[in-house]
DNA sequence: AATCTTCTCAACCGCTGCTTT
DNA sequence: AAAAGCAGCGGTTGAGAAGAT
């Protein structure tokens, strides 16, 4: 392997054992980051970008290599249905796996498998377009939202969620000072798309039932039902699960125009946009 | 055994967006 | 507000490995 050429005098192509050792020693001593300075300070004839990639995809101590388990494979397929080619996001749910590895695995194997699977479609039930009342917490598997929000531009709100059964949870952001109720907006957007979360909670998705297995930053309300907040970089995800399965809310707060993308495990479901403001940290109250 | 074809996956490239100056 | 620097992402490449002929 290797495309060893010399561009501006820098080495390219496969890393040698010696280079790996130098980089590993350097990162252990000085930590990650400032990759632009790494080659010079570590004495490597590589660009910083190459060093970063080598560390993140290969040298990191917590990396799991090869032997993707059936559970991981299933999770990748399902997350790909949900998220598309957002490899970094998918990798974030598979501890020890890198986006590059998952991307390669998908491109060489899973895309074919997934395509085959689609042809022999046993399929979930078709997407229901019926409107289901959302705010009845006593209804089994029904999820209700009460969201208090000052405005889209203000980053403080309260997010109350009732899950019945198994539990009722209240989520409060650290600074919930100035608030304004936007629950009507939220619910309205659900109804505008004629979506009911409860329609999807019976989907079989056992791998994600226990989010502790997959999320590094999560807060599990209960063993089989609850709300998970996951922060990956400056992007955040909010997931909902119940004892019958789970629905996903995937707020993407990375842009100037914060949008709540709601994908409920249906590949052709599209996205439901609802204004949601950014948040840095949640805590379970 | 030799050659050809396909597959794998580490690494590179270009782009985007965020942060700092 | 603009420019520069930096980090991260996803698409693509291509050498080597594995399999087929």
GROMACS .gro file of N, CA and C (backbone and C1' of nucleotides) in nm, chain C residues 1-18:
model
  126
  307DA       P    1  -2.098   4.278   1.161
  307DA     O5'    2  -1.951   4.324   1.119
  307DA     C5'    3  -1.934   4.439   1.039
  307DA     C4'    4  -1.816   4.415   0.946
  307DA     C3'    5  -1.827   4.292   0.856
  307DA     O3'    6  -1.768   4.322   0.730
  307DA     C1'    7  -1.646   4.261   1.006
  308DA       P    8  -1.759   4.204   0.619
  308DA     O5'    9  -1.605   4.163   0.629
  308DA     C5'   10  -1.507   4.266   0.628
  308DA     C4'   11  -1.369   4.203   0.631
  308DA     C3'   12  -1.352   4.080   0.541
  308DA     O3'   13  -1.229   4.092   0.472
  308DA     C1'   14  -1.298   4.025   0.766
  309DA       P   15  -1.179   3.977   0.372
  309DA     O5'   16  -1.065   3.908   0.461
  309DA     C5'   17  -0.971   3.991   0.528
  309DA     C4'   18  -0.869   3.904   0.598
  309DA     C3'   19  -0.825   3.781   0.519
  309DA     O3'   20  -0.684   3.768   0.529
  309DA     C1'   21  -0.916   3.716   0.730
  310DA       P   22  -0.607   3.644   0.458
  310DA     O5'   23  -0.577   3.552   0.584
  310DA     C5'   24  -0.526   3.614   0.702
  310DA     C4'   25  -0.504   3.508   0.808
  310DA     C3'   26  -0.450   3.376   0.755
  310DA     O3'   27  -0.343   3.334   0.838
  310DA     C1'   28  -0.652   3.338   0.873
  311DG       P   29  -0.269   3.193   0.811
  311DG     O5'   30  -0.333   3.103   0.925
  311DG     C5'   31  -0.345   3.157   1.057
  311DG     C4'   32  -0.410   3.054   1.149
  311DG     C3'   33  -0.362   2.912   1.126
  311DG     O3'   34  -0.337   2.853   1.253
  311DG     C1'   35  -0.598   2.922   1.106
  312DC       P   36  -0.277   2.703   1.261
  312DC     O5'   37  -0.409   2.621   1.298
  312DC     C5'   38  -0.492   2.667   1.405
  312DC     C4'   39  -0.615   2.581   1.414
  312DC     C3'   40  -0.587   2.431   1.400
  312DC     O3'   41  -0.632   2.366   1.518
  312DC     C1'   42  -0.769   2.499   1.261
  313DA       P   43  -0.603   2.212   1.541
  313DA     O5'   44  -0.748   2.155   1.516
  313DA     C5'   45  -0.859   2.216   1.582
  313DA     C4'   46  -0.988   2.149   1.537
  313DA     C3'   47  -0.981   1.996   1.530
  313DA     O3'   48  -1.098   1.946   1.593
  313DA     C1'   49  -1.050   2.086   1.319
  314DG       P   50  -1.118   1.791   1.612
  314DG     O5'   51  -1.222   1.761   1.495
  314DG     C5'   52  -1.341   1.838   1.490
  314DG     C4'   53  -1.417   1.805   1.363
  314DG     C3'   54  -1.427   1.655   1.334
  314DG     O3'   55  -1.564   1.623   1.323
  314DG     C1'   56  -1.357   1.776   1.140
  315DC       P   57  -1.609   1.473   1.308
  315DC     O5'   58  -1.661   1.474   1.158
  315DC     C5'   59  -1.753   1.576   1.117
  315DC     C4'   60  -1.769   1.569   0.967
  315DC     C3'   61  -1.785   1.427   0.916
  315DC     O3'   62  -1.916   1.410   0.862
  315DC     C1'   63  -1.624   1.551   0.787
  316DG       P   64  -1.969   1.269   0.828
  316DG     O5'   65  -1.943   1.260   0.672
  316DG     C5'   66  -2.001   1.359   0.587
  316DG     C4'   67  -1.949   1.341   0.446
  316DG     C3'   68  -1.962   1.199   0.391
  316DG     O3'   69  -2.009   1.208   0.258
  316DG     C1'   70  -1.736   1.268   0.381
  317DG       P   71  -2.026   1.080   0.165
  317DG     O5'   72  -1.912   1.102   0.054
  317DG     C5'   73  -1.908   1.227  -0.015
  317DG     C4'   74  -1.794   1.227  -0.115
  317DG     C3'   75  -1.788   1.102  -0.204
  317DG     O3'   76  -1.753   1.141  -0.336
  317DG     C1'   77  -1.585   1.122  -0.079
  318DT       P   78  -1.736   1.034  -0.454
  318DT     O5'   79  -1.579   1.005  -0.452
  318DT     C5'   80  -1.490   1.116  -0.462
  318DT     C4'   81  -1.347   1.067  -0.457
  318DT     C3'   82  -1.318   0.946  -0.547
  318DT     O3'   83  -1.219   0.987  -0.640
  318DT     C1'   84  -1.230   0.916  -0.327
  319DT       P   85  -1.164   0.887  -0.748
  319DT     O5'   86  -1.025   0.841  -0.685
  319DT     C5'   87  -0.940   0.941  -0.631
  319DT     C4'   88  -0.819   0.876  -0.566
  319DT     C3'   89  -0.754   0.767  -0.650
  319DT     O3'   90  -0.616   0.795  -0.657
  319DT     C1'   91  -0.800   0.687  -0.432
  320DG       P   92  -0.529   0.742  -0.777
  320DG     O5'   93  -0.458   0.616  -0.709
  320DG     C5'   94  -0.383   0.638  -0.591
  320DG     C4'   95  -0.345   0.503  -0.531
  320DG     C3'   96  -0.308   0.397  -0.634
  320DG     O3'   97  -0.207   0.315  -0.578
  320DG     C1'   98  -0.484   0.318  -0.502
  321DA       P   99  -0.086   0.271  -0.664
  321DA     O5'  100  -0.006   0.181  -0.559
  321DA     C5'  101   0.021   0.236  -0.430
  321DA     C4'  102   0.019   0.126  -0.326
  321DA     C3'  103   0.085  -0.004  -0.371
  321DA     O3'  104   0.157  -0.056  -0.261
  321DA     C1'  105  -0.146  -0.044  -0.324
  322DG       P  106   0.243  -0.190  -0.279
  322DG     O5'  107   0.151  -0.298  -0.207
  322DG     C5'  108   0.110  -0.276  -0.074
  322DG     C4'  109   0.006  -0.378  -0.034
  322DG     C3'  110   0.047  -0.523  -0.061
  322DG     O3'  111   0.022  -0.597   0.057
  322DG     C1'  112  -0.166  -0.477  -0.157
  323DA       P  113   0.043  -0.757   0.060
  323DA     O5'  114  -0.109  -0.807   0.059
  323DA     C5'  115  -0.201  -0.747   0.150
  323DA     C4'  116  -0.333  -0.822   0.146
  323DA     C3'  117  -0.320  -0.973   0.139
  323DA     O3'  118  -0.421  -1.031   0.223
  323DA     C1'  119  -0.434  -0.894  -0.054
  324DA       P  120  -0.431  -1.188   0.238
  324DA     O5'  121  -0.554  -1.222   0.141
  324DA     C5'  122  -0.671  -1.144   0.151
  324DA     C4'  123  -0.771  -1.193   0.048
  324DA     C3'  124  -0.777  -1.345   0.031
  324DA     O3'  125  -0.911  -1.386   0.036
  324DA     C1'  126  -0.741  -1.239  -0.179
   0.00000   0.00000   0.00000
